[in-house]
Amino acid sequence: MRRPWRIVFVIAALIVTTTTHWPQLTLPPTGPSDKTTHLVAFGTLTFLFWRTGWIRARWLVVLIMLAWSALDEVTQGIPALGRHVSSLDLLANVLGVLIVGAWLWALKPVGRAMNMLRLRRSAHVVDVIFRKDERFVAFIAIGMLGAGAFLVGWKLLPESSRHALMLGTGASLMIVGGLCTMAWWRQTTRDLIAKKTCFECGTDHPDFTPDDFGFGTCTTCGQQLAADQWSTFTSPRASATLHAARLPAVIGLSVLPGIVLGAFALAKVYEMSLGGRLPSLSLAQPIRTMLRMPMPVQNLVDITIVCLVGAVLVALYRRRVARHYDQAIRCRACGHDLRGASMSNGQGRCGECGVAFMVPTDG
């Protein structure tokens, strides 16, 4: 299932490496900042490298890509290439890797048995969706159409509208890609449930018969199968979703304004240091260095901060949502498995400790 991802990764890596080391390469004076290109390129490579499955540990993927980004920039100093090493390009590379690494961490499996099973099924659905080469071709075609429209708009629109063009193009590509993925997701999930597919090797078990405890074994890979792994997971009610999102929202609304105020404070310190009013402040020089960076680099730093904060908030939200699925079959007090407990209208009592429980239902 990883073969298409590996092919795409190798092609992308060759394109990025060739472009960054092309002798005496000069970019046109107009167009998106090359720093943005560096961030997007190495962020994309990090994601593709993760999807190849060659390295399973997320932290190791990030470390390898950080080393690669540094090596890619340092090797541009080879005299025969006519290029030069840029610390700002290296910074953009690192920021791209860190953004994707943060989201790989935020989206890692969380929770206990039931939620982990739900996430493993979702991961299998993703693998099946992108197992077919034509779906990669569809995404590439969508991307090329979006890139063509972006380049035409960049030439025709005034400079004041170009930032809106970048945001609009990116949002449009995400919407179209998301709609395609949702359609494939629904179809793949229906097939998986009907065929009782093993999440480990992809073997179908349409005639699967569980033992008295609700388990069985895959005839191909020997993976343990559970009778409820193909059942439809009940989504949280709107009230439960809002409850899970409340704490991350409060933290986000507190942190992001604090970051903005901190940026204004740094700018004020910078202005005071320029006027000679802070000659002995050791913090003034690093602030000068940061605020003297080109505006495209400062924008990338701002984007990185927002993305990192967003990743932390999403990770917190996912952990809170995981409780919905885990508590549906586990006692909140003692953790006892409730799947064999007698229930009436979704309510019952734990056979181990007697604590009442309620299984969430639709509506």
Tab-separated table of C-alpha atoms in Angstrom, residues 44-263:
chain	number	residue	atom	x	y	z
A	44	THR	CA	5.910	18.460	1.751
A	45	LEU	CA	8.993	16.224	1.729
A	46	THR	CA	8.593	15.599	5.462
A	47	PHE	CA	4.972	14.542	5.023
A	48	LEU	CA	5.760	12.298	2.047
A	49	PHE	CA	8.703	10.733	3.877
A	50	TRP	CA	6.380	9.868	6.753
A	51	ARG	CA	3.833	8.321	4.394
A	52	THR	CA	6.454	6.028	2.794
A	53	GLY	CA	6.435	3.968	5.981
A	54	TRP	CA	10.201	3.509	5.921
A	55	ILE	CA	10.443	5.165	9.340
A	56	ARG	CA	7.610	4.619	11.801
A	57	ALA	CA	8.770	6.879	14.651
A	58	ARG	CA	7.527	10.410	14.042
A	59	TRP	CA	10.343	12.069	16.008
A	60	LEU	CA	12.922	10.199	13.927
A	61	VAL	CA	11.249	11.346	10.697
A	62	VAL	CA	11.569	14.950	11.885
A	63	LEU	CA	15.223	14.524	12.913
A	64	ILE	CA	16.146	12.974	9.572
A	65	MET	CA	14.414	15.735	7.643
A	66	LEU	CA	16.042	18.452	9.768
A	67	ALA	CA	19.436	16.937	8.990
A	68	TRP	CA	18.489	16.679	5.312
A	69	SER	CA	17.380	20.318	5.179
A	70	ALA	CA	20.692	21.430	6.695
A	71	LEU	CA	22.727	19.202	4.376
A	72	ASP	CA	20.794	20.428	1.348
A	73	GLU	CA	21.640	24.038	2.161
A	74	VAL	CA	25.286	23.445	3.159
A	75	THR	CA	26.071	21.513	-0.037
A	76	GLN	CA	24.943	24.495	-2.093
A	77	GLY	CA	28.245	26.080	-1.053
A	78	ILE	CA	30.186	23.784	-3.393
A	79	PRO	CA	32.151	26.242	-5.588
A	80	ALA	CA	31.379	24.481	-8.876
A	81	LEU	CA	27.642	25.084	-8.439
A	82	GLY	CA	27.889	28.851	-8.345
A	83	ARG	CA	25.390	28.917	-5.464
A	84	HIS	CA	25.746	30.234	-1.922
A	85	VAL	CA	24.653	29.067	1.518
A	86	SER	CA	21.806	31.122	2.953
A	87	SER	CA	20.940	31.007	6.649
A	88	LEU	CA	17.480	32.365	5.843
A	89	ASP	CA	16.848	29.549	3.353
A	90	LEU	CA	17.944	27.083	6.021
A	91	LEU	CA	15.555	28.705	8.494
A	92	ALA	CA	12.688	28.351	6.013
A	93	ASN	CA	13.585	24.672	5.479
A	94	VAL	CA	13.610	24.028	9.218
A	95	LEU	CA	10.293	25.820	9.756
A	96	GLY	CA	8.640	23.688	7.078
A	97	VAL	CA	9.889	20.493	8.727
A	98	LEU	CA	8.825	21.661	12.203
A	99	ILE	CA	5.302	22.600	11.077
A	100	VAL	CA	4.661	19.184	9.555
A	101	GLY	CA	6.394	17.453	12.471
A	102	ALA	CA	4.137	19.251	14.934
A	103	TRP	CA	1.033	18.101	13.067
A	104	LEU	CA	2.334	14.536	12.806
A	105	TRP	CA	2.591	14.621	16.592
A	106	ALA	CA	-0.850	16.241	16.992
A	107	LEU	CA	-2.525	13.600	14.801
A	108	LYS	CA	-0.848	10.522	16.277
A	109	PRO	CA	-3.082	7.765	17.733
A	110	VAL	CA	-4.414	8.602	21.197
A	111	GLY	CA	-6.762	7.096	23.740
A	112	ARG	CA	-7.372	3.521	24.835
A	113	ALA	CA	-8.499	0.337	23.131
A	114	MET	CA	-11.655	1.437	21.317
A	115	ASN	CA	-10.387	4.792	20.117
A	116	MET	CA	-7.082	3.226	19.034
A	117	LEU	CA	-9.086	0.669	17.050
A	118	ARG	CA	-11.118	3.441	15.440
A	119	LEU	CA	-7.953	5.309	14.486
A	120	ARG	CA	-6.309	2.159	13.142
A	121	ARG	CA	-9.331	1.607	10.914
A	122	SER	CA	-9.129	5.220	9.703
A	123	ALA	CA	-5.422	4.778	8.927
A	124	HIS	CA	-6.232	1.659	6.938
A	125	VAL	CA	-8.900	3.527	4.974
A	126	VAL	CA	-6.349	6.218	4.084
A	127	ASP	CA	-3.902	3.556	2.911
A	128	VAL	CA	-6.552	1.928	0.725
A	129	ILE	CA	-7.668	5.250	-0.755
A	130	PHE	CA	-4.170	6.161	-1.908
A	131	ARG	CA	-3.163	2.667	-2.943
A	132	LYS	CA	-4.452	3.391	-6.426
A	133	ASP	CA	-2.137	5.370	-8.690
A	134	GLU	CA	-5.010	7.126	-10.452
A	135	ARG	CA	-5.906	8.953	-7.248
A	136	PHE	CA	-2.420	10.398	-7.029
A	137	VAL	CA	-2.782	11.397	-10.681
A	138	ALA	CA	-6.067	13.121	-9.820
A	139	PHE	CA	-4.413	15.110	-7.028
A	140	ILE	CA	-1.493	16.041	-9.286
A	141	ALA	CA	-3.921	17.224	-11.971
A	142	ILE	CA	-5.825	19.320	-9.416
A	143	GLY	CA	-2.543	20.786	-8.191
A	144	MET	CA	-1.364	21.622	-11.700
A	145	LEU	CA	-4.652	23.346	-12.528
A	146	GLY	CA	-4.408	25.325	-9.306
A	147	ALA	CA	-0.780	26.263	-10.021
A	148	GLY	CA	-1.669	27.387	-13.538
A	149	ALA	CA	-4.527	29.550	-12.294
A	150	PHE	CA	-2.253	30.985	-9.605
A	151	LEU	CA	0.499	31.938	-12.062
A	152	VAL	CA	-1.984	33.598	-14.416
A	153	GLY	CA	-3.540	35.523	-11.550
A	154	TRP	CA	-0.099	36.544	-10.255
A	155	LYS	CA	0.689	38.136	-13.602
A	156	LEU	CA	-2.660	39.859	-14.087
A	157	LEU	CA	-3.566	41.020	-10.578
A	158	PRO	CA	-1.996	44.046	-8.875
A	159	GLU	CA	0.580	43.433	-6.165
A	160	SER	CA	-1.863	44.398	-3.422
A	161	SER	CA	-4.104	41.436	-4.346
A	162	ARG	CA	-1.418	38.783	-4.531
A	163	HIS	CA	-1.582	37.718	-0.894
A	164	ALA	CA	-5.323	37.171	-1.246
A	165	LEU	CA	-4.616	35.186	-4.407
A	166	MET	CA	-2.213	32.905	-2.512
A	167	LEU	CA	-4.738	32.287	0.260
A	168	GLY	CA	-7.620	31.820	-2.172
A	169	THR	CA	-5.701	29.353	-4.337
A	170	GLY	CA	-4.581	27.342	-1.340
A	171	ALA	CA	-8.087	27.256	0.136
A	172	SER	CA	-9.615	26.215	-3.203
A	173	LEU	CA	-7.150	23.357	-3.622
A	174	MET	CA	-7.846	22.145	-0.086
A	175	ILE	CA	-11.618	22.250	-0.635
A	176	VAL	CA	-11.494	20.348	-3.932
A	177	GLY	CA	-9.021	17.811	-2.575
A	178	GLY	CA	-11.091	17.420	0.592
A	179	LEU	CA	-14.314	16.770	-1.343
A	180	CYS	CA	-12.610	14.090	-3.454
A	181	THR	CA	-11.125	12.461	-0.362
A	182	MET	CA	-14.482	12.458	1.447
A	183	ALA	CA	-16.159	10.685	-1.469
A	184	TRP	CA	-13.403	8.063	-1.613
A	185	TRP	CA	-13.517	7.731	2.180
A	186	ARG	CA	-17.243	6.900	2.262
A	187	GLN	CA	-16.931	4.311	-0.489
A	188	THR	CA	-13.845	2.673	1.033
A	189	THR	CA	-15.434	2.499	4.486
A	190	ARG	CA	-18.557	0.842	3.091
A	191	ASP	CA	-16.421	-1.760	1.300
A	192	LEU	CA	-14.297	-2.376	4.398
A	193	ILE	CA	-17.347	-3.014	6.597
A	194	ALA	CA	-19.028	-5.253	4.018
A	195	LYS	CA	-15.915	-7.333	3.311
A	196	LYS	CA	-14.573	-7.382	6.906
A	197	THR	CA	-11.073	-6.460	5.819
A	198	CYS	CA	-8.045	-7.078	8.030
A	199	PHE	CA	-6.480	-3.706	8.878
A	200	GLU	CA	-2.979	-5.189	8.899
A	201	CYS	CA	-2.696	-6.985	5.548
A	202	GLY	CA	-5.916	-6.080	3.689
A	203	THR	CA	-7.311	-9.640	3.458
A	204	ASP	CA	-11.119	-9.833	3.288
A	205	HIS	CA	-13.046	-12.072	5.707
A	206	PRO	CA	-16.710	-11.865	4.556
A	207	ASP	CA	-17.540	-15.098	6.442
A	208	PHE	CA	-15.725	-14.159	9.653
A	209	THR	CA	-17.079	-16.016	12.689
A	210	PRO	CA	-15.812	-14.801	16.071
A	211	ASP	CA	-15.227	-17.026	19.100
A	212	ASP	CA	-17.218	-16.794	22.317
A	213	PHE	CA	-15.208	-13.742	23.349
A	214	GLY	CA	-15.783	-11.877	20.059
A	215	PHE	CA	-12.333	-12.435	18.550
A	216	GLY	CA	-10.716	-14.324	15.686
A	217	THR	CA	-7.507	-14.521	13.657
A	218	CYS	CA	-6.652	-13.302	10.159
A	219	THR	CA	-6.003	-16.291	7.906
A	220	THR	CA	-3.204	-14.471	6.083
A	221	CYS	CA	-1.128	-12.509	8.614
A	222	GLY	CA	-2.315	-13.976	11.927
A	223	GLN	CA	-3.457	-10.583	13.244
A	224	GLN	CA	-6.134	-10.741	15.937
A	225	LEU	CA	-9.529	-9.662	14.648
A	226	ALA	CA	-12.350	-8.300	16.790
A	227	ALA	CA	-16.003	-8.658	15.872
A	228	ASP	CA	-16.644	-4.988	16.623
A	229	GLN	CA	-13.783	-3.566	14.600
A	230	TRP	CA	-16.054	-3.280	11.555
A	231	SER	CA	-19.001	-1.817	13.446
A	232	THR	CA	-20.072	1.775	12.874
A	233	PHE	CA	-18.551	4.028	15.500
A	234	THR	CA	-21.116	6.401	16.976
A	235	SER	CA	-19.996	10.012	16.607
A	236	PRO	CA	-20.149	12.246	19.692
A	237	ARG	CA	-23.215	14.382	20.169
A	238	ALA	CA	-22.916	18.072	19.428
A	239	SER	CA	-22.855	18.828	23.159
A	240	ALA	CA	-19.996	16.379	23.709
A	241	THR	CA	-18.057	17.854	20.791
A	242	LEU	CA	-18.498	21.372	22.121
A	243	HIS	CA	-17.427	20.227	25.570
A	244	ALA	CA	-14.264	18.678	24.119
A	245	ALA	CA	-13.507	21.854	22.153
A	246	ARG	CA	-14.147	24.248	25.038
A	247	LEU	CA	-10.772	23.975	26.776
A	248	PRO	CA	-8.688	24.137	23.561
A	249	ALA	CA	-10.729	27.171	22.453
A	250	VAL	CA	-10.137	28.958	25.752
A	251	ILE	CA	-6.418	28.228	25.612
A	252	GLY	CA	-6.214	29.353	21.990
A	253	LEU	CA	-8.038	32.593	22.665
A	254	SER	CA	-5.629	33.243	25.522
A	255	VAL	CA	-2.360	32.261	23.849
A	256	LEU	CA	-2.728	33.827	20.405
A	257	PRO	CA	-3.485	37.366	21.686
A	258	GLY	CA	-0.560	36.934	24.058
A	259	ILE	CA	1.705	36.166	21.124
A	260	VAL	CA	0.480	39.272	19.300
A	261	LEU	CA	1.077	41.447	22.361
A	262	GLY	CA	4.510	39.906	22.774
A	263	ALA	CA	5.350	40.766	19.170
